[in-house]
Amino acid sequence: MFHSIINRSSTIVLDDIKIRLISSQDVAKITVYYQKNRAFLKAWEPVRNELFFSELGWQKRVEQIATLHRHEMAFYFVIEDRETNDIIGVINYSNLVKFPFHACHVGYSLDQDYQGRAIMRRALKETVNWMFEVKGFHRIMAAYMPHNEKSASVLHAVGFEKEGLAKDYLLIDGQWQDHVLTSLINRQWSAPVTWSAT
């Protein structure tokens, strides 16, 4: 049985992990995460330049993410091991569109040494709830390559439903790849207090 604490500060605490928005204090740890998992993630991500795997690159990237956070244009979560405080995964919500769409996309990755522990399933479920309950989104969309059975399993477990197949959808590891399109709808959605159609 896993217990969680959700609050409006965006920090989500489970028994063994903590999920929170990335900050400037995370530059070294997020760099280590991507350096460590570079080969493991290669088949599932776009081709990255060398700057992406450096602290300098992540210092600039985190500064950009902070601006996106302030304007609520994206939310970039890190998953920490509560024992080691290492970053062991990421969940990012991007392409945030409010009225009249109230939707966004989600992407994620998890450290190769933490696979098979239901960490991503639990972390994704909690951040989805945060996006729905705190930020008032109606639809969250995710896409995965047909042969990515782990991602398919995670999304299905959280409640995402298949909506179709997009041919040559994303440029992954240097090749255009088909993707299964999925979404999760907030069935309890109601207009946020600050909502305006103007």
mmCIF file with all atom_site columns, C-alpha atoms in Angstrom:
data_model
loop_
_atom_site.group_PDB
_atom_site.id
_atom_site.type_symbol
_atom_site.label_atom_id
_atom_site.label_alt_id
_atom_site.label_comp_id
_atom_site.label_asym_id
_atom_site.label_entity_id
_atom_site.label_seq_id
_atom_site.pdbx_PDB_ins_code
_atom_site.Cartn_x
_atom_site.Cartn_y
_atom_site.Cartn_z
_atom_site.occupancy
_atom_site.B_iso_or_equiv
_atom_site.pdbx_formal_charge
_atom_site.auth_seq_id
_atom_site.auth_comp_id
_atom_site.auth_asym_id
_atom_site.auth_atom_id
_atom_site.pdbx_PDB_model_num
ATOM 1   C CA . MET A 1 1   ? 0.000   0.000  0.000   1.00 0.00 ? 1   MET A CA 1
ATOM 2   C CA . PHE A 1 2   ? 1.485   3.328  -1.067  1.00 0.00 ? 2   PHE A CA 1
ATOM 3   C CA . HIS A 1 3   ? 0.469   6.582  0.555   1.00 0.00 ? 3   HIS A CA 1
ATOM 4   C CA . SER A 1 4   ? 0.761   10.002 -1.006  1.00 0.00 ? 4   SER A CA 1
ATOM 5   C CA . ILE A 1 5   ? 0.522   13.625 -0.004  1.00 0.00 ? 5   ILE A CA 1
ATOM 6   C CA . ILE A 1 6   ? -0.563  16.068 -2.715  1.00 0.00 ? 6   ILE A CA 1
ATOM 7   C CA . ASN A 1 7   ? -0.551  19.807 -2.233  1.00 0.00 ? 7   ASN A CA 1
ATOM 8   C CA . ARG A 1 8   ? -0.728  22.933 -4.326  1.00 0.00 ? 8   ARG A CA 1
ATOM 9   C CA . SER A 1 9   ? 3.034   23.449 -4.036  1.00 0.00 ? 9   SER A CA 1
ATOM 10  C CA . SER A 1 10  ? 3.454   20.682 -6.648  1.00 0.00 ? 10  SER A CA 1
ATOM 11  C CA . THR A 1 11  ? 5.451   18.406 -4.331  1.00 0.00 ? 11  THR A CA 1
ATOM 12  C CA . ILE A 1 12  ? 4.149   14.846 -4.269  1.00 0.00 ? 12  ILE A CA 1
ATOM 13  C CA . VAL A 1 13  ? 5.558   12.453 -1.656  1.00 0.00 ? 13  VAL A CA 1
ATOM 14  C CA . LEU A 1 14  ? 5.138   8.681  -1.853  1.00 0.00 ? 14  LEU A CA 1
ATOM 15  C CA . ASP A 1 15  ? 6.648   6.103  0.482   1.00 0.00 ? 15  ASP A CA 1
ATOM 16  C CA . ASP A 1 16  ? 9.827   5.631  -1.552  1.00 0.00 ? 16  ASP A CA 1
ATOM 17  C CA . ILE A 1 17  ? 9.937   8.562  -3.988  1.00 0.00 ? 17  ILE A CA 1
ATOM 18  C CA . LYS A 1 18  ? 9.360   12.301 -4.157  1.00 0.00 ? 18  LYS A CA 1
ATOM 19  C CA . ILE A 1 19  ? 8.043   14.039 -7.264  1.00 0.00 ? 19  ILE A CA 1
ATOM 20  C CA . ARG A 1 20  ? 8.491   17.810 -7.632  1.00 0.00 ? 20  ARG A CA 1
ATOM 21  C CA . LEU A 1 21  ? 9.152   20.514 -10.176 1.00 0.00 ? 21  LEU A CA 1
ATOM 22  C CA . ILE A 1 22  ? 12.769  20.848 -11.244 1.00 0.00 ? 22  ILE A CA 1
ATOM 23  C CA . SER A 1 23  ? 14.735  23.778 -9.809  1.00 0.00 ? 23  SER A CA 1
ATOM 24  C CA . SER A 1 24  ? 18.115  25.446 -10.255 1.00 0.00 ? 24  SER A CA 1
ATOM 25  C CA . GLN A 1 25  ? 19.446  23.248 -7.434  1.00 0.00 ? 25  GLN A CA 1
ATOM 26  C CA . ASP A 1 26  ? 18.986  20.165 -9.629  1.00 0.00 ? 26  ASP A CA 1
ATOM 27  C CA . VAL A 1 27  ? 21.433  20.984 -12.431 1.00 0.00 ? 27  VAL A CA 1
ATOM 28  C CA . ALA A 1 28  ? 24.166  18.581 -11.291 1.00 0.00 ? 28  ALA A CA 1
ATOM 29  C CA . LYS A 1 29  ? 21.741  15.741 -10.480 1.00 0.00 ? 29  LYS A CA 1
ATOM 30  C CA . ILE A 1 30  ? 19.746  15.971 -13.716 1.00 0.00 ? 30  ILE A CA 1
ATOM 31  C CA . THR A 1 31  ? 23.004  16.010 -15.671 1.00 0.00 ? 31  THR A CA 1
ATOM 32  C CA . VAL A 1 32  ? 24.099  12.819 -13.922 1.00 0.00 ? 32  VAL A CA 1
ATOM 33  C CA . TYR A 1 33  ? 20.709  11.238 -14.666 1.00 0.00 ? 33  TYR A CA 1
ATOM 34  C CA . TYR A 1 34  ? 21.003  11.820 -18.404 1.00 0.00 ? 34  TYR A CA 1
ATOM 35  C CA . GLN A 1 35  ? 24.685  10.904 -18.547 1.00 0.00 ? 35  GLN A CA 1
ATOM 36  C CA . LYS A 1 36  ? 24.035  7.629  -16.712 1.00 0.00 ? 36  LYS A CA 1
ATOM 37  C CA . ASN A 1 37  ? 21.040  6.705  -18.874 1.00 0.00 ? 37  ASN A CA 1
ATOM 38  C CA . ARG A 1 38  ? 22.349  8.028  -22.183 1.00 0.00 ? 38  ARG A CA 1
ATOM 39  C CA . ALA A 1 39  ? 22.670  4.643  -23.898 1.00 0.00 ? 39  ALA A CA 1
ATOM 40  C CA . PHE A 1 40  ? 19.522  3.249  -22.256 1.00 0.00 ? 40  PHE A CA 1
ATOM 41  C CA . LEU A 1 41  ? 17.285  6.116  -23.409 1.00 0.00 ? 41  LEU A CA 1
ATOM 42  C CA . LYS A 1 42  ? 18.823  6.532  -26.863 1.00 0.00 ? 42  LYS A CA 1
ATOM 43  C CA . ALA A 1 43  ? 16.285  4.322  -28.665 1.00 0.00 ? 43  ALA A CA 1
ATOM 44  C CA . TRP A 1 44  ? 13.337  6.239  -27.201 1.00 0.00 ? 44  TRP A CA 1
ATOM 45  C CA . GLU A 1 45  ? 14.393  9.869  -27.564 1.00 0.00 ? 45  GLU A CA 1
ATOM 46  C CA . PRO A 1 46  ? 15.406  12.404 -30.225 1.00 0.00 ? 46  PRO A CA 1
ATOM 47  C CA . VAL A 1 47  ? 19.094  12.652 -31.097 1.00 0.00 ? 47  VAL A CA 1
ATOM 48  C CA . ARG A 1 48  ? 20.708  14.827 -28.427 1.00 0.00 ? 48  ARG A CA 1
ATOM 49  C CA . ASN A 1 49  ? 23.728  17.084 -28.897 1.00 0.00 ? 49  ASN A CA 1
ATOM 50  C CA . GLU A 1 50  ? 26.645  16.954 -26.475 1.00 0.00 ? 50  GLU A CA 1
ATOM 51  C CA . LEU A 1 51  ? 25.505  20.105 -24.658 1.00 0.00 ? 51  LEU A CA 1
ATOM 52  C CA . PHE A 1 52  ? 22.419  18.191 -23.478 1.00 0.00 ? 52  PHE A CA 1
ATOM 53  C CA . PHE A 1 53  ? 24.654  15.908 -21.415 1.00 0.00 ? 53  PHE A CA 1
ATOM 54  C CA . SER A 1 54  ? 26.661  18.710 -19.762 1.00 0.00 ? 54  SER A CA 1
ATOM 55  C CA . GLU A 1 55  ? 26.047  20.790 -16.652 1.00 0.00 ? 55  GLU A CA 1
ATOM 56  C CA . LEU A 1 56  ? 26.374  23.958 -18.723 1.00 0.00 ? 56  LEU A CA 1
ATOM 57  C CA . GLY A 1 57  ? 23.648  22.733 -21.050 1.00 0.00 ? 57  GLY A CA 1
ATOM 58  C CA . TRP A 1 58  ? 21.360  21.853 -18.165 1.00 0.00 ? 58  TRP A CA 1
ATOM 59  C CA . GLN A 1 59  ? 22.015  25.138 -16.389 1.00 0.00 ? 59  GLN A CA 1
ATOM 60  C CA . LYS A 1 60  ? 20.679  26.951 -19.446 1.00 0.00 ? 60  LYS A CA 1
ATOM 61  C CA . ARG A 1 61  ? 17.857  24.457 -19.906 1.00 0.00 ? 61  ARG A CA 1
ATOM 62  C CA . VAL A 1 62  ? 16.684  24.744 -16.286 1.00 0.00 ? 62  VAL A CA 1
ATOM 63  C CA . GLU A 1 63  ? 16.664  28.545 -16.609 1.00 0.00 ? 63  GLU A CA 1
ATOM 64  C CA . GLN A 1 64  ? 14.404  28.181 -19.656 1.00 0.00 ? 64  GLN A CA 1
ATOM 65  C CA . ILE A 1 65  ? 12.177  25.680 -17.829 1.00 0.00 ? 65  ILE A CA 1
ATOM 66  C CA . ALA A 1 66  ? 11.855  28.104 -14.887 1.00 0.00 ? 66  ALA A CA 1
ATOM 67  C CA . THR A 1 67  ? 10.472  30.712 -17.278 1.00 0.00 ? 67  THR A CA 1
ATOM 68  C CA . LEU A 1 68  ? 8.002   28.177 -18.680 1.00 0.00 ? 68  LEU A CA 1
ATOM 69  C CA . HIS A 1 69  ? 6.935   27.299 -15.133 1.00 0.00 ? 69  HIS A CA 1
ATOM 70  C CA . ARG A 1 70  ? 6.333   30.951 -14.246 1.00 0.00 ? 70  ARG A CA 1
ATOM 71  C CA . HIS A 1 71  ? 4.099   31.417 -17.279 1.00 0.00 ? 71  HIS A CA 1
ATOM 72  C CA . GLU A 1 72  ? 2.493   27.979 -16.836 1.00 0.00 ? 72  GLU A CA 1
ATOM 73  C CA . MET A 1 73  ? 3.553   26.956 -20.335 1.00 0.00 ? 73  MET A CA 1
ATOM 74  C CA . ALA A 1 74  ? 5.107   23.673 -19.152 1.00 0.00 ? 74  ALA A CA 1
ATOM 75  C CA . PHE A 1 75  ? 5.676   21.640 -15.990 1.00 0.00 ? 75  PHE A CA 1
ATOM 76  C CA . TYR A 1 76  ? 8.890   19.597 -15.713 1.00 0.00 ? 76  TYR A CA 1
ATOM 77  C CA . PHE A 1 77  ? 8.839   17.153 -12.802 1.00 0.00 ? 77  PHE A CA 1
ATOM 78  C CA . VAL A 1 78  ? 11.768  15.169 -11.443 1.00 0.00 ? 78  VAL A CA 1
ATOM 79  C CA . ILE A 1 79  ? 11.392  11.912 -9.516  1.00 0.00 ? 79  ILE A CA 1
ATOM 80  C CA . GLU A 1 80  ? 13.772  11.470 -6.585  1.00 0.00 ? 80  GLU A CA 1
ATOM 81  C CA . ASP A 1 81  ? 14.717  8.357  -4.650  1.00 0.00 ? 81  ASP A CA 1
ATOM 82  C CA . ARG A 1 82  ? 13.872  9.365  -1.064  1.00 0.00 ? 82  ARG A CA 1
ATOM 83  C CA . GLU A 1 83  ? 16.788  7.357  0.346   1.00 0.00 ? 83  GLU A CA 1
ATOM 84  C CA . THR A 1 84  ? 19.548  8.651  -1.929  1.00 0.00 ? 84  THR A CA 1
ATOM 85  C CA . ASN A 1 85  ? 17.969  11.928 -3.134  1.00 0.00 ? 85  ASN A CA 1
ATOM 86  C CA . ASP A 1 86  ? 19.159  11.013 -6.625  1.00 0.00 ? 86  ASP A CA 1
ATOM 87  C CA . ILE A 1 87  ? 17.005  11.964 -9.597  1.00 0.00 ? 87  ILE A CA 1
ATOM 88  C CA . ILE A 1 88  ? 15.737  8.687  -11.052 1.00 0.00 ? 88  ILE A CA 1
ATOM 89  C CA . GLY A 1 89  ? 13.185  9.888  -13.578 1.00 0.00 ? 89  GLY A CA 1
ATOM 90  C CA . VAL A 1 90  ? 11.397  12.795 -15.209 1.00 0.00 ? 90  VAL A CA 1
ATOM 91  C CA . ILE A 1 91  ? 7.827   13.601 -16.240 1.00 0.00 ? 91  ILE A CA 1
ATOM 92  C CA . ASN A 1 92  ? 7.237   16.643 -18.398 1.00 0.00 ? 92  ASN A CA 1
ATOM 93  C CA . TYR A 1 93  ? 3.972   18.289 -19.384 1.00 0.00 ? 93  TYR A CA 1
ATOM 94  C CA . SER A 1 94  ? 4.346   20.424 -22.500 1.00 0.00 ? 94  SER A CA 1
ATOM 95  C CA . ASN A 1 95  ? 2.314   22.202 -25.181 1.00 0.00 ? 95  ASN A CA 1
ATOM 96  C CA . LEU A 1 96  ? -0.071  23.473 -22.521 1.00 0.00 ? 96  LEU A CA 1
ATOM 97  C CA . VAL A 1 97  ? -3.150  25.056 -24.098 1.00 0.00 ? 97  VAL A CA 1
ATOM 98  C CA . LYS A 1 98  ? -5.979  26.462 -22.016 1.00 0.00 ? 98  LYS A CA 1
ATOM 99  C CA . PHE A 1 99  ? -9.314  27.832 -23.270 1.00 0.00 ? 99  PHE A CA 1
ATOM 100 C CA . PRO A 1 100 ? -11.001 26.244 -25.127 1.00 0.00 ? 100 PRO A CA 1
ATOM 101 C CA . PHE A 1 101 ? -8.750  23.145 -25.348 1.00 0.00 ? 101 PHE A CA 1
ATOM 102 C CA . HIS A 1 102 ? -7.546  22.780 -21.734 1.00 0.00 ? 102 HIS A CA 1
ATOM 103 C CA . ALA A 1 103 ? -5.093  20.082 -22.843 1.00 0.00 ? 103 ALA A CA 1
ATOM 104 C CA . CYS A 1 104 ? -1.409  19.197 -22.928 1.00 0.00 ? 104 CYS A CA 1
ATOM 105 C CA . HIS A 1 105 ? 1.086   16.453 -23.796 1.00 0.00 ? 105 HIS A CA 1
ATOM 106 C CA . VAL A 1 106 ? 3.073   14.331 -21.343 1.00 0.00 ? 106 VAL A CA 1
ATOM 107 C CA . GLY A 1 107 ? 6.415   12.570 -21.762 1.00 0.00 ? 107 GLY A CA 1
ATOM 108 C CA . TYR A 1 108 ? 8.559   10.683 -19.275 1.00 0.00 ? 108 TYR A CA 1
ATOM 109 C CA . SER A 1 109 ? 11.625  8.524  -18.689 1.00 0.00 ? 109 SER A CA 1
ATOM 110 C CA . LEU A 1 110 ? 12.938  6.384  -15.841 1.00 0.00 ? 110 LEU A CA 1
ATOM 111 C CA . ASP A 1 111 ? 16.428  5.303  -14.766 1.00 0.00 ? 111 ASP A CA 1
ATOM 112 C CA . GLN A 1 112 ? 17.414  1.897  -16.118 1.00 0.00 ? 112 GLN A CA 1
ATOM 113 C CA . ASP A 1 113 ? 18.141  0.628  -12.579 1.00 0.00 ? 113 ASP A CA 1
ATOM 114 C CA . TYR A 1 114 ? 14.629  1.460  -11.339 1.00 0.00 ? 114 TYR A CA 1
ATOM 115 C CA . GLN A 1 115 ? 12.611  -0.377 -13.952 1.00 0.00 ? 115 GLN A CA 1
ATOM 116 C CA . GLY A 1 116 ? 10.002  -2.902 -12.853 1.00 0.00 ? 116 GLY A CA 1
ATOM 117 C CA . ARG A 1 117 ? 9.043   -1.253 -9.541  1.00 0.00 ? 117 ARG A CA 1
ATOM 118 C CA . ALA A 1 118 ? 5.868   0.511  -10.732 1.00 0.00 ? 118 ALA A CA 1
ATOM 119 C CA . ILE A 1 119 ? 7.602   3.827  -10.059 1.00 0.00 ? 119 ILE A CA 1
ATOM 120 C CA . MET A 1 120 ? 6.573   5.498  -13.291 1.00 0.00 ? 120 MET A CA 1
ATOM 121 C CA . ARG A 1 121 ? 3.024   4.218  -13.080 1.00 0.00 ? 121 ARG A CA 1
ATOM 122 C CA . ARG A 1 122 ? 2.630   5.697  -9.606  1.00 0.00 ? 122 ARG A CA 1
ATOM 123 C CA . ALA A 1 123 ? 4.438   8.954  -10.380 1.00 0.00 ? 123 ALA A CA 1
ATOM 124 C CA . LEU A 1 124 ? 2.506   9.514  -13.599 1.00 0.00 ? 124 LEU A CA 1
ATOM 125 C CA . LYS A 1 125 ? -0.816  8.877  -11.869 1.00 0.00 ? 125 LYS A CA 1
ATOM 126 C CA . GLU A 1 126 ? -0.026  11.416 -9.141  1.00 0.00 ? 126 GLU A CA 1
ATOM 127 C CA . THR A 1 127 ? 1.171   14.148 -11.509 1.00 0.00 ? 127 THR A CA 1
ATOM 128 C CA . VAL A 1 128 ? -1.829  13.584 -13.789 1.00 0.00 ? 128 VAL A CA 1
ATOM 129 C CA . ASN A 1 129 ? -4.071  14.095 -10.763 1.00 0.00 ? 129 ASN A CA 1
ATOM 130 C CA . TRP A 1 130 ? -2.172  17.306 -9.978  1.00 0.00 ? 130 TRP A CA 1
ATOM 131 C CA . MET A 1 131 ? -2.646  18.570 -13.529 1.00 0.00 ? 131 MET A CA 1
ATOM 132 C CA . PHE A 1 132 ? -6.362  17.788 -13.357 1.00 0.00 ? 132 PHE A CA 1
ATOM 133 C CA . GLU A 1 133 ? -7.176  18.860 -9.804  1.00 0.00 ? 133 GLU A CA 1
ATOM 134 C CA . VAL A 1 134 ? -4.803  21.785 -9.271  1.00 0.00 ? 134 VAL A CA 1
ATOM 135 C CA . LYS A 1 135 ? -4.253  23.122 -12.788 1.00 0.00 ? 135 LYS A CA 1
ATOM 136 C CA . GLY A 1 136 ? -7.668  22.352 -14.226 1.00 0.00 ? 136 GLY A CA 1
ATOM 137 C CA . PHE A 1 137 ? -6.736  20.477 -17.394 1.00 0.00 ? 137 PHE A CA 1
ATOM 138 C CA . HIS A 1 138 ? -9.346  18.429 -19.230 1.00 0.00 ? 138 HIS A CA 1
ATOM 139 C CA . ARG A 1 139 ? -7.234  16.250 -21.532 1.00 0.00 ? 139 ARG A CA 1
ATOM 140 C CA . ILE A 1 140 ? -3.678  14.885 -21.290 1.00 0.00 ? 140 ILE A CA 1
ATOM 141 C CA . MET A 1 141 ? -2.195  13.256 -24.379 1.00 0.00 ? 141 MET A CA 1
ATOM 142 C CA . ALA A 1 142 ? 0.668   10.767 -24.644 1.00 0.00 ? 142 ALA A CA 1
ATOM 143 C CA . ALA A 1 143 ? 2.211   8.912  -27.579 1.00 0.00 ? 143 ALA A CA 1
ATOM 144 C CA . TYR A 1 144 ? 4.393   5.816  -27.680 1.00 0.00 ? 144 TYR A CA 1
ATOM 145 C CA . MET A 1 145 ? 6.040   3.697  -30.348 1.00 0.00 ? 145 MET A CA 1
ATOM 146 C CA . PRO A 1 146 ? 4.080   0.473  -31.019 1.00 0.00 ? 146 PRO A CA 1
ATOM 147 C CA . HIS A 1 147 ? 6.966   -1.731 -29.865 1.00 0.00 ? 147 HIS A CA 1
ATOM 148 C CA . ASN A 1 148 ? 7.394   0.149  -26.559 1.00 0.00 ? 148 ASN A CA 1
ATOM 149 C CA . GLU A 1 149 ? 5.455   -2.328 -24.443 1.00 0.00 ? 149 GLU A CA 1
ATOM 150 C CA . LYS A 1 150 ? 6.597   -0.838 -21.116 1.00 0.00 ? 150 LYS A CA 1
ATOM 151 C CA . SER A 1 151 ? 5.242   2.591  -21.978 1.00 0.00 ? 151 SER A CA 1
ATOM 152 C CA . ALA A 1 152 ? 2.017   1.071  -23.283 1.00 0.00 ? 152 ALA A CA 1
ATOM 153 C CA . SER A 1 153 ? 1.593   -0.791 -19.997 1.00 0.00 ? 153 SER A CA 1
ATOM 154 C CA . VAL A 1 154 ? 2.239   2.319  -17.886 1.00 0.00 ? 154 VAL A CA 1
ATOM 155 C CA . LEU A 1 155 ? -0.256  4.432  -19.818 1.00 0.00 ? 155 LEU A CA 1
ATOM 156 C CA . HIS A 1 156 ? -2.912  1.711  -19.768 1.00 0.00 ? 156 HIS A CA 1
ATOM 157 C CA . ALA A 1 157 ? -2.495  1.261  -16.003 1.00 0.00 ? 157 ALA A CA 1
ATOM 158 C CA . VAL A 1 158 ? -2.997  4.995  -15.420 1.00 0.00 ? 158 VAL A CA 1
ATOM 159 C CA . GLY A 1 159 ? -6.117  5.008  -17.595 1.00 0.00 ? 159 GLY A CA 1
ATOM 160 C CA . PHE A 1 160 ? -4.960  6.424  -20.930 1.00 0.00 ? 160 PHE A CA 1
ATOM 161 C CA . GLU A 1 161 ? -7.005  5.166  -23.878 1.00 0.00 ? 161 GLU A CA 1
ATOM 162 C CA . LYS A 1 162 ? -5.831  4.571  -27.453 1.00 0.00 ? 162 LYS A CA 1
ATOM 163 C CA . GLU A 1 163 ? -7.133  7.064  -29.989 1.00 0.00 ? 163 GLU A CA 1
ATOM 164 C CA . GLY A 1 164 ? -5.264  6.096  -33.133 1.00 0.00 ? 164 GLY A CA 1
ATOM 165 C CA . LEU A 1 165 ? -1.950  5.548  -34.901 1.00 0.00 ? 165 LEU A CA 1
ATOM 166 C CA . ALA A 1 166 ? 0.086   8.441  -36.280 1.00 0.00 ? 166 ALA A CA 1
ATOM 167 C CA . LYS A 1 167 ? 2.479   7.528  -39.096 1.00 0.00 ? 167 LYS A CA 1
ATOM 168 C CA . ASP A 1 168 ? 5.993   9.031  -39.006 1.00 0.00 ? 168 ASP A CA 1
ATOM 169 C CA . TYR A 1 169 ? 4.935   11.026 -35.951 1.00 0.00 ? 169 TYR A CA 1
ATOM 170 C CA . LEU A 1 170 ? 8.220   11.850 -34.189 1.00 0.00 ? 170 LEU A CA 1
ATOM 171 C CA . LEU A 1 171 ? 11.901  11.867 -35.143 1.00 0.00 ? 171 LEU A CA 1
ATOM 172 C CA . ILE A 1 172 ? 13.308  9.397  -32.623 1.00 0.00 ? 172 ILE A CA 1
ATOM 173 C CA . ASP A 1 173 ? 16.967  8.337  -32.593 1.00 0.00 ? 173 ASP A CA 1
ATOM 174 C CA . GLY A 1 174 ? 17.334  9.799  -36.085 1.00 0.00 ? 174 GLY A CA 1
ATOM 175 C CA . GLN A 1 175 ? 14.382  7.928  -37.641 1.00 0.00 ? 175 GLN A CA 1
ATOM 176 C CA . TRP A 1 176 ? 10.754  8.931  -38.178 1.00 0.00 ? 176 TRP A CA 1
ATOM 177 C CA . GLN A 1 177 ? 8.686   6.606  -36.018 1.00 0.00 ? 177 GLN A CA 1
ATOM 178 C CA . ASP A 1 178 ? 4.992   5.685  -35.947 1.00 0.00 ? 178 ASP A CA 1
ATOM 179 C CA . HIS A 1 179 ? 3.311   6.354  -32.597 1.00 0.00 ? 179 HIS A CA 1
ATOM 180 C CA . VAL A 1 180 ? 0.176   5.131  -30.898 1.00 0.00 ? 180 VAL A CA 1
ATOM 181 C CA . LEU A 1 181 ? -1.820  8.167  -29.749 1.00 0.00 ? 181 LEU A CA 1
ATOM 182 C CA . THR A 1 182 ? -3.521  8.029  -26.364 1.00 0.00 ? 182 THR A CA 1
ATOM 183 C CA . SER A 1 183 ? -5.293  10.404 -24.027 1.00 0.00 ? 183 SER A CA 1
ATOM 184 C CA . LEU A 1 184 ? -6.733  10.600 -20.557 1.00 0.00 ? 184 LEU A CA 1
ATOM 185 C CA . ILE A 1 185 ? -9.821  12.734 -19.998 1.00 0.00 ? 185 ILE A CA 1
ATOM 186 C CA . ASN A 1 186 ? -10.651 14.491 -16.747 1.00 0.00 ? 186 ASN A CA 1
ATOM 187 C CA . ARG A 1 187 ? -14.251 13.308 -16.300 1.00 0.00 ? 187 ARG A CA 1
ATOM 188 C CA . GLN A 1 188 ? -14.649 15.502 -13.217 1.00 0.00 ? 188 GLN A CA 1
ATOM 189 C CA . TRP A 1 189 ? -13.609 18.667 -15.045 1.00 0.00 ? 189 TRP A CA 1
ATOM 190 C CA . SER A 1 190 ? -15.216 21.959 -14.161 1.00 0.00 ? 190 SER A CA 1
ATOM 191 C CA . ALA A 1 191 ? -14.192 25.462 -15.171 1.00 0.00 ? 191 ALA A CA 1
ATOM 192 C CA . PRO A 1 192 ? -11.463 26.807 -12.845 1.00 0.00 ? 192 PRO A CA 1
ATOM 193 C CA . VAL A 1 193 ? -12.385 29.777 -10.673 1.00 0.00 ? 193 VAL A CA 1
ATOM 194 C CA . THR A 1 194 ? -10.067 31.979 -12.762 1.00 0.00 ? 194 THR A CA 1
ATOM 195 C CA . TRP A 1 195 ? -11.442 30.597 -16.046 1.00 0.00 ? 195 TRP A CA 1
ATOM 196 C CA . SER A 1 196 ? -12.463 33.140 -18.649 1.00 0.00 ? 196 SER A CA 1
ATOM 197 C CA . ALA A 1 197 ? -13.611 32.826 -22.220 1.00 0.00 ? 197 ALA A CA 1
ATOM 198 C CA . THR A 1 198 ? -12.367 36.305 -23.114 1.00 0.00 ? 198 THR A CA 1
#
